[in-house]
Short mmCIF file of C-alpha atoms and ligand atoms in Angstrom, two decimals:
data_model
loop_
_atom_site.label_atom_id
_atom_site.label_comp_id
_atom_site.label_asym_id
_atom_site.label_seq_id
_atom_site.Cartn_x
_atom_site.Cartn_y
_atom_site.Cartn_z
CA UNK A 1 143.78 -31.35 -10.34
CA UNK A 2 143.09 -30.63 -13.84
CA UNK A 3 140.85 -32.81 -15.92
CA UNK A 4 142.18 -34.62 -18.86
CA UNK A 5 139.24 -35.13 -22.03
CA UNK A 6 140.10 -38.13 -24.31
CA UNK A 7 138.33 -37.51 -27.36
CA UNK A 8 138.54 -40.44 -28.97
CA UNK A 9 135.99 -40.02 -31.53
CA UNK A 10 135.46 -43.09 -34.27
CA UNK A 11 136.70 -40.10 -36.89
CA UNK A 12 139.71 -39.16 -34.90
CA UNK A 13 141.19 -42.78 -34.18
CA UNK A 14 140.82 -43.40 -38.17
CA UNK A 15 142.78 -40.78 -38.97
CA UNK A 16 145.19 -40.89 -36.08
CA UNK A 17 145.80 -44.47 -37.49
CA UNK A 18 146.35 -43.32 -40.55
CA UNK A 19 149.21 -40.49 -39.02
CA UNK A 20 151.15 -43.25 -37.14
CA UNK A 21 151.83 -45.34 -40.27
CA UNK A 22 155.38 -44.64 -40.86
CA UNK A 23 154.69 -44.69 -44.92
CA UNK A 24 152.20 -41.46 -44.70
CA UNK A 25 153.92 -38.80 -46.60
CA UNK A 26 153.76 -34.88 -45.49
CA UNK A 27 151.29 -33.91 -47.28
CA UNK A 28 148.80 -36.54 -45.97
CA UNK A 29 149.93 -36.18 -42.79
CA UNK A 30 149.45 -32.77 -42.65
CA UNK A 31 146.10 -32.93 -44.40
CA UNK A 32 145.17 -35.29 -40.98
CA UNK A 33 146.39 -33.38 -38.55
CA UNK A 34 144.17 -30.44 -39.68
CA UNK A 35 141.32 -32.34 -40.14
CA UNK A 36 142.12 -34.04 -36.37
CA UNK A 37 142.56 -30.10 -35.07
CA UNK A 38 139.31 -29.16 -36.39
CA UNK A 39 137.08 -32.17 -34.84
CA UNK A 40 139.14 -31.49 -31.40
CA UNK A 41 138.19 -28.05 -31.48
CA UNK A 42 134.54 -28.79 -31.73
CA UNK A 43 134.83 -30.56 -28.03
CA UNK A 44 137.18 -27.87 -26.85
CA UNK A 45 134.89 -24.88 -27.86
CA UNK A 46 131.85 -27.62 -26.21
CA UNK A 47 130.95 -25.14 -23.11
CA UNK A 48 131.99 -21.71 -24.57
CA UNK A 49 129.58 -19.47 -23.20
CA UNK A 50 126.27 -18.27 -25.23
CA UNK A 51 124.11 -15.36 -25.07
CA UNK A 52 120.16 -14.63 -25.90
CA UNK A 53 119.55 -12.42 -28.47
CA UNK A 54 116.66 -11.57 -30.54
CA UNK A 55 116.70 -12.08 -34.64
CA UNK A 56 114.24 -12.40 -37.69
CA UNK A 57 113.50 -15.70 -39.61
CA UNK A 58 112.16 -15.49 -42.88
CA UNK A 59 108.99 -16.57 -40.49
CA UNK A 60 108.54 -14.57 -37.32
CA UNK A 61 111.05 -12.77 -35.22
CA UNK A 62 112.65 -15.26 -32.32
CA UNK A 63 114.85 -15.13 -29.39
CA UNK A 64 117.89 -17.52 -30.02
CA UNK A 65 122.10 -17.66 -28.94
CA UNK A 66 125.23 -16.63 -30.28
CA UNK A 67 128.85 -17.13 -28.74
CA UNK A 68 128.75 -14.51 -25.69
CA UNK A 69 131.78 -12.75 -27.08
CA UNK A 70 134.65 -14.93 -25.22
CA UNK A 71 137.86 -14.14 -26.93
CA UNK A 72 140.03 -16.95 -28.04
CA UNK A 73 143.40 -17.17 -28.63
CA UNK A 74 145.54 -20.14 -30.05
CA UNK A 75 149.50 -20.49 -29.16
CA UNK A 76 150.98 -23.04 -31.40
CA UNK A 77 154.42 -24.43 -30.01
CA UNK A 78 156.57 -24.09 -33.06
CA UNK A 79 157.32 -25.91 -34.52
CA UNK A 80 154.70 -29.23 -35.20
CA UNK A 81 151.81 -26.69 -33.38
CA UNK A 82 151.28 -24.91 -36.43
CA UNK A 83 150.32 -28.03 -38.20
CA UNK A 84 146.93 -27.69 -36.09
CA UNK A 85 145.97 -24.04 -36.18
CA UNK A 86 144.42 -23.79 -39.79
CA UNK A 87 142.09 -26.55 -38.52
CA UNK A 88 140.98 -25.22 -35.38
CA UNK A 89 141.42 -21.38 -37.27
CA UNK A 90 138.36 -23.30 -39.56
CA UNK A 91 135.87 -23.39 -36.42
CA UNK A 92 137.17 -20.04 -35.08
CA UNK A 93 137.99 -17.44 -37.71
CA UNK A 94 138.51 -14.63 -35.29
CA UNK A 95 140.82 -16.36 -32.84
CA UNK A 96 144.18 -14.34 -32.44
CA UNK A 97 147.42 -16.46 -32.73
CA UNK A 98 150.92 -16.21 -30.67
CA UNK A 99 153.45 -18.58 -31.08
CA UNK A 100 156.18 -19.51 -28.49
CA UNK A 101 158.73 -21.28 -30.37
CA UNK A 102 160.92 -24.02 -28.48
CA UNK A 103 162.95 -26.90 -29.34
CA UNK A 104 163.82 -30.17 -27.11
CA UNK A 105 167.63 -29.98 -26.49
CA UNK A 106 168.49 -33.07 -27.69
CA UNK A 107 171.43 -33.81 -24.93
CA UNK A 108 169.17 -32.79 -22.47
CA UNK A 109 165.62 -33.04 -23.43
CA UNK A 110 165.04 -29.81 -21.77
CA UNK A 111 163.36 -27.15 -23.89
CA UNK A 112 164.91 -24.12 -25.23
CA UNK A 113 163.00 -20.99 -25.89
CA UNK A 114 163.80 -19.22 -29.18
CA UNK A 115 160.75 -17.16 -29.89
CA UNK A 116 157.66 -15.54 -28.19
CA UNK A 117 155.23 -13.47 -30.16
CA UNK A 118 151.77 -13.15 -28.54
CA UNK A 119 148.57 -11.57 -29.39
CA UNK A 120 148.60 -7.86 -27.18
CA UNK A 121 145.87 -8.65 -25.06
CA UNK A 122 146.42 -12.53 -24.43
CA UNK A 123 145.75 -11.90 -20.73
CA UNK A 124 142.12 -11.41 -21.79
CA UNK A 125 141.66 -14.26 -24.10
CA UNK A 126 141.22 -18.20 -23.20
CA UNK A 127 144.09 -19.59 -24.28
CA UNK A 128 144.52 -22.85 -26.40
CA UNK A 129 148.45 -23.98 -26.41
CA UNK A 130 148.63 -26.45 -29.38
CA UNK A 131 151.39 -29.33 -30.01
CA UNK A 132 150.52 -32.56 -31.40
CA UNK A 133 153.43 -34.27 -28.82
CA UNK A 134 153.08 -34.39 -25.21
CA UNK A 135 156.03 -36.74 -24.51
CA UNK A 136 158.06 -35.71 -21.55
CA UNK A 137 155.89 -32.59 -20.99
CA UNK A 138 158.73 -29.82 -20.91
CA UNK A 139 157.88 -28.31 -23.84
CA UNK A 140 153.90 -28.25 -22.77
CA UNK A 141 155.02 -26.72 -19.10
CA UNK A 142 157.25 -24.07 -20.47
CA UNK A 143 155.04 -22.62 -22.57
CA UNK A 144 152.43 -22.28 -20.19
CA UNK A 145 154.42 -21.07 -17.80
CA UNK A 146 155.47 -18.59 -20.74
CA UNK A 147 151.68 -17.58 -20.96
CA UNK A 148 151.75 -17.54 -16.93
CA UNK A 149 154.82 -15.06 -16.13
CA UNK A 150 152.81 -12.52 -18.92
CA UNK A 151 149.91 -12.48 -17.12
CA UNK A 152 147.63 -15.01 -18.56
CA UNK A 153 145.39 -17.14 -16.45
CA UNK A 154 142.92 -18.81 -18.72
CA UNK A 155 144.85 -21.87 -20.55
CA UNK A 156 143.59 -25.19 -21.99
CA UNK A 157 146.14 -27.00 -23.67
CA UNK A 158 145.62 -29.27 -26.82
CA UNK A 159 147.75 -32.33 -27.89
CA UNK A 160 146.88 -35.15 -30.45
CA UNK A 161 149.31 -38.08 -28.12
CA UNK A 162 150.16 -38.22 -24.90
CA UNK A 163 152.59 -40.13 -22.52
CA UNK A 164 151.39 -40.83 -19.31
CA UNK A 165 154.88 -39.45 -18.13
CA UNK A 166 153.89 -36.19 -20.06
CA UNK A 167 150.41 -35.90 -18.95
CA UNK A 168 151.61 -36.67 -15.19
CA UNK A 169 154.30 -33.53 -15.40
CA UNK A 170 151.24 -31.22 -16.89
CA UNK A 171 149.08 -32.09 -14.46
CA UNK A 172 151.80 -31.67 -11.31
CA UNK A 173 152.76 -28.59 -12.87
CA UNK A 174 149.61 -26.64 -14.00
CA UNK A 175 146.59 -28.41 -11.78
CA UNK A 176 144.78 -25.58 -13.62
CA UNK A 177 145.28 -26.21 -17.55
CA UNK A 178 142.65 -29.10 -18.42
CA UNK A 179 144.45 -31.30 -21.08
CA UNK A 180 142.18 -31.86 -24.28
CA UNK A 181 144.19 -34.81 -26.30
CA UNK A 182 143.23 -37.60 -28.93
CA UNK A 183 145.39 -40.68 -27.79
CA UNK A 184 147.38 -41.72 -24.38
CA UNK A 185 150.24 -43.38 -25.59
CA UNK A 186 151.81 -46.53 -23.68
CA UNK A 187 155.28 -44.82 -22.69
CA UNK A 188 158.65 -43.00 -23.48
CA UNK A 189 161.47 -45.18 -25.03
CA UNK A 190 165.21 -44.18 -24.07
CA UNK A 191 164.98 -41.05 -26.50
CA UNK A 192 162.08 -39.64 -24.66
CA UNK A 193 159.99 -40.42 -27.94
CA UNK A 194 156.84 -42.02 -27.29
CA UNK A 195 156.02 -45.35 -27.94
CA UNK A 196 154.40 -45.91 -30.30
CA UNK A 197 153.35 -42.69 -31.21
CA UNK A 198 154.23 -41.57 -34.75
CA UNK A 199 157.95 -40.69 -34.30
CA UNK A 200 159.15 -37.20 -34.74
CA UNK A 201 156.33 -34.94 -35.33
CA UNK A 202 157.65 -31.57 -36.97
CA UNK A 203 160.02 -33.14 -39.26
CA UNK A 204 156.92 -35.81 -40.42
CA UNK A 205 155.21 -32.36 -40.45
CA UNK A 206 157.51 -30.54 -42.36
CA UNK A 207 159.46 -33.15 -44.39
CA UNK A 208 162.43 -32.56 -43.10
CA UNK A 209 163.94 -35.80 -41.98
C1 PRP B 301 158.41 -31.93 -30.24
C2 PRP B 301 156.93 -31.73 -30.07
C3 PRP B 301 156.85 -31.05 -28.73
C4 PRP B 301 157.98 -31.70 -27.99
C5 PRP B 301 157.41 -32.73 -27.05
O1 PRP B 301 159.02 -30.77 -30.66
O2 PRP B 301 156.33 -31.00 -31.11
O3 PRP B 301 157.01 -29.66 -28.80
O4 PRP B 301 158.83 -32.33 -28.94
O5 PRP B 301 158.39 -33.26 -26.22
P1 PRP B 301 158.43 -32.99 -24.66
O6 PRP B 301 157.06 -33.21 -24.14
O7 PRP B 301 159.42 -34.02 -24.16
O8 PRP B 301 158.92 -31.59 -24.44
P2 PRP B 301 160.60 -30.71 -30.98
O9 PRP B 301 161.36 -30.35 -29.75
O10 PRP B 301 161.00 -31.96 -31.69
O11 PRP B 301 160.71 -29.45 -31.91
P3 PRP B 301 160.16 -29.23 -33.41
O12 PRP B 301 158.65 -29.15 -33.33
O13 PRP B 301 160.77 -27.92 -33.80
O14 PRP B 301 160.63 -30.38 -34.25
N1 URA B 302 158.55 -35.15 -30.04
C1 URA B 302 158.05 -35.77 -31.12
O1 URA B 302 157.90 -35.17 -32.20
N2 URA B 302 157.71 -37.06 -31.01
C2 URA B 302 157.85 -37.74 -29.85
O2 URA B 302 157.52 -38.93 -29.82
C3 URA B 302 158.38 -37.08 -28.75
C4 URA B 302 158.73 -35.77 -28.86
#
């Protein structure tokens, strides 16, 4: 079973807060929802890997660590995902970025894939799938299972809410994918939106409703 991190710091639930009020304009939301990538990838990048090596102080020389080299990769689900990879991009400049692009059928609430673009050697790279909504979770479990049929094996996945319908269907369908997210949510309404969430993220995101 995969492990789901809450990271509920003081900084995050402000500005979460802040994103729910339906009065937030785009550009303030997606001011917060970089700011809220960034501080998530700080606990997400928490047990990357570190190596010795040996450097010169203005001092004396001294044996200290540097990131052992790991490559990252972040896969934004288009399209509210992009609306967290300049913050996370902040922490990790030389992360590689795919995006899968999919939209919720709205008669069905079944995704539909309409674009895949990922970096060439993804299969290498820890993966971090981004999308702010985890509602029913069949956006979340396609695109991993995107990343999956290519050949990658090392996924984390990244959300800012969370239904516990959502985070139940990620966990029965990728045991393996820990879930890093900001908020679990109380429940889906009739739309599969989640309640109370912050309604629909990409057009908040994008100003298009
Ligand atoms: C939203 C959101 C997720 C998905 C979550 O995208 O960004 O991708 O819904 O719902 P699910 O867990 O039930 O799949 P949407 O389909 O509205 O597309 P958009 O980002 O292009 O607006
Ligand atoms: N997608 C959104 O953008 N918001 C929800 O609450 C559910 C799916």
């Amino acid at each position: 079973m995969s492990t789901v991190h809450v990271i509920d710091h003081p900084l995050i639930q402000h500005k979460l807060s802040l994103m729910r009020q339906k009065d937030t304009g785009a550009k303030e939301f997606r001011e917060l929802l970089n700011e809220i990538a960034m501080l998530m990838g700080y606990e997400i990048t928490r047990d990357l890997p570190l190596k010795d090596v040996e450097i010169e102080t203005p001092i004396c020389k001294c044996h200290t660590k540097v990131l052992a080299g790991r490559k990252l990769g972040l896969v934004p689900i288009l399209r509210a995902g992009l609306g967290m990879v300049d913050g996370i991009m902040s922490l990790i400049p030389a992360a590689k970025v795919g995006h899968i692009g999919l939209y919720r059928d709205p008669q069905t609430l079944k995704p539909v894939e309409y674009y895949c673009k990922l970096p060439a050697d993804a299969q290498e790279r820890l993966l971090i799938v981004v999308d702010p909504m985890l509602a029913t979770g069949g956006s979340a479990n396609a695109a991993i299972q995107f990343l999956k049929d290519r050949g990658c094996t090392s996924i984390r996945m990244m959300c800012l809410i969370g239904a516990p319908e959502g985070i139940a269907a990620l966990q029965a369908a990728h045991p393996d994918v820990d879930l890093y997210i900001a908020a679990i949510d109380e429940k889906l309404n009739d739309h599969c939106y989640i309640v109370p969430g912050l309604g629909d993220a990409g057009d908040r995101l994008f100003g298009t409703k």
